[in-house]
PDB file of C-alpha atoms in Angstrom:
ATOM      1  CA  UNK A  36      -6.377  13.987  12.637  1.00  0.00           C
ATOM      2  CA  UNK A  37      -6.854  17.705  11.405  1.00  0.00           C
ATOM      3  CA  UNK A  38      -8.337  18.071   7.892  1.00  0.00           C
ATOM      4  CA  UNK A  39      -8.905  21.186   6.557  1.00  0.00           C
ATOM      5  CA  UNK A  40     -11.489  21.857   4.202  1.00  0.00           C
ATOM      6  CA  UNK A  41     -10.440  23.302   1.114  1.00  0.00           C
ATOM      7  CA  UNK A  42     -12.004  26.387  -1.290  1.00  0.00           C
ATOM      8  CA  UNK A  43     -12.761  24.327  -4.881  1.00  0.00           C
ATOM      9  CA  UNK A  44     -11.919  27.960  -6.255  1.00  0.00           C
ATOM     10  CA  UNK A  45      -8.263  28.156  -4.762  1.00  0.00           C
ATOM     11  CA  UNK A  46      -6.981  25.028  -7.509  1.00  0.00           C
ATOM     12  CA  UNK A  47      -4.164  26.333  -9.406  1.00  0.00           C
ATOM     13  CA  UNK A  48      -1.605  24.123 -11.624  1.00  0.00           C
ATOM     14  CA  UNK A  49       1.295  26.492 -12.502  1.00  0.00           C
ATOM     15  CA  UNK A  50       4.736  25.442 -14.092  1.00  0.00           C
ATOM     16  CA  UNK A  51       7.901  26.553 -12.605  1.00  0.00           C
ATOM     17  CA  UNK A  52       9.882  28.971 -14.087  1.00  0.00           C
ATOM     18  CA  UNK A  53      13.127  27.069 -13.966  1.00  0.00           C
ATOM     19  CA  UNK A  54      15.736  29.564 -15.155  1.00  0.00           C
ATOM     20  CA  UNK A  55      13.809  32.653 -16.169  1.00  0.00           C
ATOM     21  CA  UNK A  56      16.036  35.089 -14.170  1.00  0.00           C
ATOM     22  CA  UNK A  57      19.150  33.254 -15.327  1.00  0.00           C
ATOM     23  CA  UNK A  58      18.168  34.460 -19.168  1.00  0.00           C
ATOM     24  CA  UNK A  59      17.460  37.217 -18.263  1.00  0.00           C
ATOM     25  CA  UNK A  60      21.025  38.562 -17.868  1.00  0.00           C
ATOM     26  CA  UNK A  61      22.922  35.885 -19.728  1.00  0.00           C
ATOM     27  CA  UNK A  62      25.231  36.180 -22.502  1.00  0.00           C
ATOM     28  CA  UNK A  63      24.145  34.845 -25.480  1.00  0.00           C
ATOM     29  CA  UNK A  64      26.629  31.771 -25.401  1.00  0.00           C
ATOM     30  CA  UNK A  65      25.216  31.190 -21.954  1.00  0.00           C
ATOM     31  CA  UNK A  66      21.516  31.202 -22.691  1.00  0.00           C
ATOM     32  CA  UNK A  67      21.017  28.647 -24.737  1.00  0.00           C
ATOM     33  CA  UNK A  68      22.240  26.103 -22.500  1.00  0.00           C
ATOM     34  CA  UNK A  69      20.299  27.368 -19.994  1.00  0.00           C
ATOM     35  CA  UNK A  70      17.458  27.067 -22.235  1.00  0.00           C
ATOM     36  CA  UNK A  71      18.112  22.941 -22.830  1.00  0.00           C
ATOM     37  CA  UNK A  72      18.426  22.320 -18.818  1.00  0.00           C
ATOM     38  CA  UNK A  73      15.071  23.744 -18.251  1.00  0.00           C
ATOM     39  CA  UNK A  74      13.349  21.737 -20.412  1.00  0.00           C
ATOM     40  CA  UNK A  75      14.973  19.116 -19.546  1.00  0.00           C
ATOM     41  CA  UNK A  76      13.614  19.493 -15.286  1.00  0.00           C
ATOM     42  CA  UNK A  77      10.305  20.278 -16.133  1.00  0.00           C
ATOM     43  CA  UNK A  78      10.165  17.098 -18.134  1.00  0.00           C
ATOM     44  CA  UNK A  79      11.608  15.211 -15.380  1.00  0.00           C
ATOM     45  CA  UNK A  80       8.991  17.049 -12.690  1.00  0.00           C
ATOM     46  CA  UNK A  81       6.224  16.206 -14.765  1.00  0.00           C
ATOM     47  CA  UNK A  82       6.693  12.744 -14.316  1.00  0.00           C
ATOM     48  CA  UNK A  83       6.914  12.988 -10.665  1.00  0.00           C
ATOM     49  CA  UNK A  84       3.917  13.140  -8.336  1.00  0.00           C
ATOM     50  CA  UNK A  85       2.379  16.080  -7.695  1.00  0.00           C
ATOM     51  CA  UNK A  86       1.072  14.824  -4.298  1.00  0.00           C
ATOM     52  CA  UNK A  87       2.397  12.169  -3.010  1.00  0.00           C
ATOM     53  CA  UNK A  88       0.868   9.741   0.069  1.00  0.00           C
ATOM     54  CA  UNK A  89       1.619   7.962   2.896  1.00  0.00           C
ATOM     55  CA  UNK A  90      -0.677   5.124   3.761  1.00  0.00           C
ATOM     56  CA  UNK A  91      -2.249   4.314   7.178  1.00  0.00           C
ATOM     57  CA  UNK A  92      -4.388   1.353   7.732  1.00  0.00           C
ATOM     58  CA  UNK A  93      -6.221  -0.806  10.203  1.00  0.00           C
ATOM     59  CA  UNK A  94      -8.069  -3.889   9.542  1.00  0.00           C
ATOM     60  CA  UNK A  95      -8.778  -7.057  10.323  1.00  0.00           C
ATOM     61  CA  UNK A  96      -6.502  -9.778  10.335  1.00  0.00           C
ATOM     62  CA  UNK A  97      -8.408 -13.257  10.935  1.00  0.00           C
ATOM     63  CA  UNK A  98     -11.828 -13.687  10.090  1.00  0.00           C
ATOM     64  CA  UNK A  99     -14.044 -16.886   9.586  1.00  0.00           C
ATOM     65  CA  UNK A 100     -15.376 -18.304   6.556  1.00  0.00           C
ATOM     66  CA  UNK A 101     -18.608 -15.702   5.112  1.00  0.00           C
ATOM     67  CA  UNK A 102     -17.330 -13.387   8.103  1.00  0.00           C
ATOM     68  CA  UNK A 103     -16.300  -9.258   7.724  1.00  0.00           C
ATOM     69  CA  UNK A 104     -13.376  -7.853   6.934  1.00  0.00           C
ATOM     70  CA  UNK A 105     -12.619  -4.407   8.737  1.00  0.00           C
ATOM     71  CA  UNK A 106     -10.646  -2.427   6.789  1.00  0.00           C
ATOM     72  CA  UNK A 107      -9.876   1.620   7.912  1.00  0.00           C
ATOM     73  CA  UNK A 108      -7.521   3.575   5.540  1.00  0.00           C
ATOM     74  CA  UNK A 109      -6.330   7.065   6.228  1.00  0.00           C
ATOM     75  CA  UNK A 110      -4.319   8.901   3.285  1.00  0.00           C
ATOM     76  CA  UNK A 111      -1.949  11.729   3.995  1.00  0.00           C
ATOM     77  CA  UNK A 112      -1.188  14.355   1.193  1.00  0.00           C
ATOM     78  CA  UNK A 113       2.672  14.702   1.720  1.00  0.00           C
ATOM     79  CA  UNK A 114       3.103  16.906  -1.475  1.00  0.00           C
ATOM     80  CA  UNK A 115       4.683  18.643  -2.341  1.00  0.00           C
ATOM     81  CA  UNK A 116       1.181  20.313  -3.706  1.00  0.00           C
ATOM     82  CA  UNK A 117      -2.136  20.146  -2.769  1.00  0.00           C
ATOM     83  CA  UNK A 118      -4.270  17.119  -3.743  1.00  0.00           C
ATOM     84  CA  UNK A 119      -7.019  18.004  -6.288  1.00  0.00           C
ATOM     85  CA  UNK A 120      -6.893  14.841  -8.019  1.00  0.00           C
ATOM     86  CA  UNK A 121      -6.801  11.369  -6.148  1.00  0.00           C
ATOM     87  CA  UNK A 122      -8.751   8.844  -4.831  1.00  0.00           C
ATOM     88  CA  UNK A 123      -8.381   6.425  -1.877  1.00  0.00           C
ATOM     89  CA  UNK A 124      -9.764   2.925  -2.356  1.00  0.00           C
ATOM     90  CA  UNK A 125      -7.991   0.261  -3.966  1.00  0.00           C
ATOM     91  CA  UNK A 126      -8.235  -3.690  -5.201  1.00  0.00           C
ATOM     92  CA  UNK A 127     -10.393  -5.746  -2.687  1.00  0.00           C
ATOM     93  CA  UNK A 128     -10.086  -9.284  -2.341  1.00  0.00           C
ATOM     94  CA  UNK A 129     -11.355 -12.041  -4.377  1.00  0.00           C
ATOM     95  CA  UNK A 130     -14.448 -14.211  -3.131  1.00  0.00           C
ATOM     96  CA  UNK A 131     -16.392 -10.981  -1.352  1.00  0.00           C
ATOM     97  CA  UNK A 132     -20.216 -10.399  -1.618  1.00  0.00           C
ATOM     98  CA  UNK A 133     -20.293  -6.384  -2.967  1.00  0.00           C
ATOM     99  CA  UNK A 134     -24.044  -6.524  -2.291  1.00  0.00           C
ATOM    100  CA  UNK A 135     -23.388  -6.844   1.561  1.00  0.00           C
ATOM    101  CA  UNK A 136     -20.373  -4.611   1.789  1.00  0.00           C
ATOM    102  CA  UNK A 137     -20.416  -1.065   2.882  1.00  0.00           C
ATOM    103  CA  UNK A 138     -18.123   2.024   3.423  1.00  0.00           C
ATOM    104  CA  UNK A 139     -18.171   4.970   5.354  1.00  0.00           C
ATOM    105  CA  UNK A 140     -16.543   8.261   4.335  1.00  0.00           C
ATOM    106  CA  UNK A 141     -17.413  12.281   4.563  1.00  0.00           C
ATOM    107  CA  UNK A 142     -20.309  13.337   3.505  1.00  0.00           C
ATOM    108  CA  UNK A 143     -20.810  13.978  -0.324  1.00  0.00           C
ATOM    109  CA  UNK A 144     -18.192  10.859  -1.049  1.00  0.00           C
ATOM    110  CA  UNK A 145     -18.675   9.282  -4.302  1.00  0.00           C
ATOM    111  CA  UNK A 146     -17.325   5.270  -4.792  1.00  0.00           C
ATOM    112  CA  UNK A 147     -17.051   3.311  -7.937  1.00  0.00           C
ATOM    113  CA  UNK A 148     -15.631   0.140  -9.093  1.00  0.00           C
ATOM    114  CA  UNK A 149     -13.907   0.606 -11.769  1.00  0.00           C
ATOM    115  CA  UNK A 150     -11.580  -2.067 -13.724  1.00  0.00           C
ATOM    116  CA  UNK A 151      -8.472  -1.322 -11.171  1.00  0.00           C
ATOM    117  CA  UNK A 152     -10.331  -1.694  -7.718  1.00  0.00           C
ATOM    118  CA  UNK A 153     -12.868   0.312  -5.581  1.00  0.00           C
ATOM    119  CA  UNK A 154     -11.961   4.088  -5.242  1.00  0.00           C
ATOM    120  CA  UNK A 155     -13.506   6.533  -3.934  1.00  0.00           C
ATOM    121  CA  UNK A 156     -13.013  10.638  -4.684  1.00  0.00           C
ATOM    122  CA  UNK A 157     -13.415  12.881  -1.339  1.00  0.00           C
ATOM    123  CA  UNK A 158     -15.475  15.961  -1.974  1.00  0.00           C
ATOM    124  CA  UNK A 159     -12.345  18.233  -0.973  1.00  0.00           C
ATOM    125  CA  UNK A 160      -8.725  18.912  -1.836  1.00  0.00           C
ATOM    126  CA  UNK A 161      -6.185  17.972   0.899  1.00  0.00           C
ATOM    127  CA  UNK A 162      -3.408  20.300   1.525  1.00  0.00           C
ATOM    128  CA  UNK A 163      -0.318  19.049   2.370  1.00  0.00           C
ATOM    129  CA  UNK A 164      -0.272  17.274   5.534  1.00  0.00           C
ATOM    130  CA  UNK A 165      -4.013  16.786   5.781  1.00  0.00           C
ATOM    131  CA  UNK A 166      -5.575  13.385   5.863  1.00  0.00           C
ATOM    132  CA  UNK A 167      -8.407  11.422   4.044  1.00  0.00           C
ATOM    133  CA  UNK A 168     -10.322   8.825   5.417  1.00  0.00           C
ATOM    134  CA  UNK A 169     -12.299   5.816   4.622  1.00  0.00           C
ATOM    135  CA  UNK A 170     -13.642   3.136   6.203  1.00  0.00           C
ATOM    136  CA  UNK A 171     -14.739  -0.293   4.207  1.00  0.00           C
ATOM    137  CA  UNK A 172     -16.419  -3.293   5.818  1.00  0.00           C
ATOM    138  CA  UNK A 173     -16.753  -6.026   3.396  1.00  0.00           C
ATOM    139  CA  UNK A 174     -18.115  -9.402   3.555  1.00  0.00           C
ATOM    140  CA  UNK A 175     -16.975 -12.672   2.284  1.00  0.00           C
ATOM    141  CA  UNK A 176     -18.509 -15.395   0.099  1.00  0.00           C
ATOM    142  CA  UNK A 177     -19.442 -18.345   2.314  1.00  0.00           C
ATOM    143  CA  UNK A 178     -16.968 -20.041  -0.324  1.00  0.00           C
ATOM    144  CA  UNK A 179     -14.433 -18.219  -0.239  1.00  0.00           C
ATOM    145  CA  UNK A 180     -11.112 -19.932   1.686  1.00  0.00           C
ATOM    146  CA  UNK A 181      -7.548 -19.012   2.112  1.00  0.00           C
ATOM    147  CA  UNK A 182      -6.361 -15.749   2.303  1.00  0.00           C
ATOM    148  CA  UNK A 183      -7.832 -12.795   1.432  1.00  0.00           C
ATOM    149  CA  UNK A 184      -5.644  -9.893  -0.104  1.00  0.00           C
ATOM    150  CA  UNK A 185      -6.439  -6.427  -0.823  1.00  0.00           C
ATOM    151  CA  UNK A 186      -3.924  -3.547  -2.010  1.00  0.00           C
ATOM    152  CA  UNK A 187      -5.264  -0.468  -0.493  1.00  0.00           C
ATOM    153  CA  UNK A 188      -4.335   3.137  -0.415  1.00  0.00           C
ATOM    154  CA  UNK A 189      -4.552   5.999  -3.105  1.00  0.00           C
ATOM    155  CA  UNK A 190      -4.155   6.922  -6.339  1.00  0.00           C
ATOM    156  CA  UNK A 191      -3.395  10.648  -7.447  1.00  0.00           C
ATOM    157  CA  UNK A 192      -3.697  11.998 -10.475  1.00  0.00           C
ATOM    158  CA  UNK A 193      -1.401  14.932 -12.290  1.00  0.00           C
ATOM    159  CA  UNK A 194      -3.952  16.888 -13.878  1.00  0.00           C
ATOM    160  CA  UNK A 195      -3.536  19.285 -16.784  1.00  0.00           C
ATOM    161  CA  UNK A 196      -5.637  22.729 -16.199  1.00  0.00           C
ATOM    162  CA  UNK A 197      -9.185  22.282 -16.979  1.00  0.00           C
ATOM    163  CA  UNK A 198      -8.980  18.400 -17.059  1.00  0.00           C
ATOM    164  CA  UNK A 199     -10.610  18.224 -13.462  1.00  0.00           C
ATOM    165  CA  UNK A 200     -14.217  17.976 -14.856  1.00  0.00           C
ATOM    166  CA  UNK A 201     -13.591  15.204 -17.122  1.00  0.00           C
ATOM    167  CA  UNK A 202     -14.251  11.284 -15.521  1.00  0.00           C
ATOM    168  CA  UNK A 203     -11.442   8.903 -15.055  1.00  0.00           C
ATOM    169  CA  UNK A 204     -12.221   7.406 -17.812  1.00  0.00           C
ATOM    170  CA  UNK A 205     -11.505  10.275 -20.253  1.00  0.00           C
ATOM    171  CA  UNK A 206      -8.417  10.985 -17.993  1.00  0.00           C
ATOM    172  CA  UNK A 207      -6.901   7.077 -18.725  1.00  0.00           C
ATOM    173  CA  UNK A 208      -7.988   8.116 -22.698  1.00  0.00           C
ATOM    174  CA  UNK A 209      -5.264  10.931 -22.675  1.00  0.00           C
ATOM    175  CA  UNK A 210      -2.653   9.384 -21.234  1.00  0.00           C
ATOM    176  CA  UNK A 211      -2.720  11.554 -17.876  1.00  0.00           C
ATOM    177  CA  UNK A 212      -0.376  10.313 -15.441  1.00  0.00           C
ATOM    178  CA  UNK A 213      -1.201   8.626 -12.328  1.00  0.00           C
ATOM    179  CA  UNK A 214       0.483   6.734  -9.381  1.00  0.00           C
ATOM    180  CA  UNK A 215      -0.773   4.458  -7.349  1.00  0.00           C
ATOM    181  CA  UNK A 216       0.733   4.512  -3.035  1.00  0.00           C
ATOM    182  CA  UNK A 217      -1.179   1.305  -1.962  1.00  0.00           C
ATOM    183  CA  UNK A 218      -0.216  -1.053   1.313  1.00  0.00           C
ATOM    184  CA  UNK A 219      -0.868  -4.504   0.671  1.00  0.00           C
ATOM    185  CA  UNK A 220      -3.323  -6.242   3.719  1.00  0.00           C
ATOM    186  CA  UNK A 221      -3.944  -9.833   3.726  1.00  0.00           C
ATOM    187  CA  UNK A 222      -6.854 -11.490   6.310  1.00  0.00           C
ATOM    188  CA  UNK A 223      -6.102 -15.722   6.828  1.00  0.00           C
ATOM    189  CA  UNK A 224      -9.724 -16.485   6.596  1.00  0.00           C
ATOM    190  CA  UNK A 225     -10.885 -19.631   9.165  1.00  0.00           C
TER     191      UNK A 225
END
């Protein structure tokens, strides 16, 4: 896997100029149609993703009751921009001991649980085509029976300018979009 590490200074979030050179030498009959179908794409490319992800995992798929689950997810940033804003992590199953759980990620990784799963924010952007990694071992409640299911993966966000140093909290307060790429993983536990 090659991952390259990004400069925090190169993060730019520019609009397209859909139609500018069209205007430009229009007619006036011509230009304000012109005018309407631009709006109308960048409305409908804000709402896409601005990174999108593929999801690549590894875990385990039988354990016994109060065993470990093995769980290795790798992200790739398939764009179309580079990935400023996301987090890999996800829901974990019901019926696991957090206290006896652990993860394993680069270097200057921050984790949270938050009210949508366990997610974690890399300390770098990915470029397109780069991959983020984490690794999660987490153990079961003696208790717990069944199946375990957890929906892992990542979650990017579509940032405004400046927004990047406000928390994910504030971000869910102002409505900023978000999608979710996650692989659902389920472990029969013994």
């Amino acid at each position: 896997m090659h991952l390259k590490l990004a400069r925090f200074g190169s993060l730019a979030l520019v609009a397209p100029l859909v139609g500018a050179t069209c205007l430009a030498s229009a007619s006036p009959a011509v230009a304000a149609p012109a005018s309407v179908t631009t709006v109308k794409t960048t409305a409908t490319k804000a709402e896409d993703p601005w990174s999108n992800f593929q999801v690549l995992t590894k875990w385990t798929k039988k354990v016994k009751k109060g065993g470990k689950i093995k769980y290795q997810i790798d992200i790739v940033n398939r764009g179309p921009e580079p990935a400023d804003a996301y987090f890999i992590g996800g829901k974990l199953p019901k019926g696991i001991d957090l206290a006896h759980s652990s993860y394993v990620a680069t270097k200057g990784t921050e984790c949270t649980l938050y009210s949508d799963g366990f997610w974690c924010s890399l300390p770098y952007i990915l470029e397109v085509d780069d991959v983020g990694s984490l690794d999660l071992t987490i153990k079961l409640k003696k208790g717990t029976k069944g199946t375990a299911v957890a929906k892992l993966g990542a979650d990017s966000w579509n940032l405004p300018h400046g927004a990047l140093e406000l928390d994910r909290a504030r971000w869910k307060e102002l409505n900023v979009k978000h999608f979710y790429f996650l692989k659902t993983l389920k472990t029969k536990i013994r």
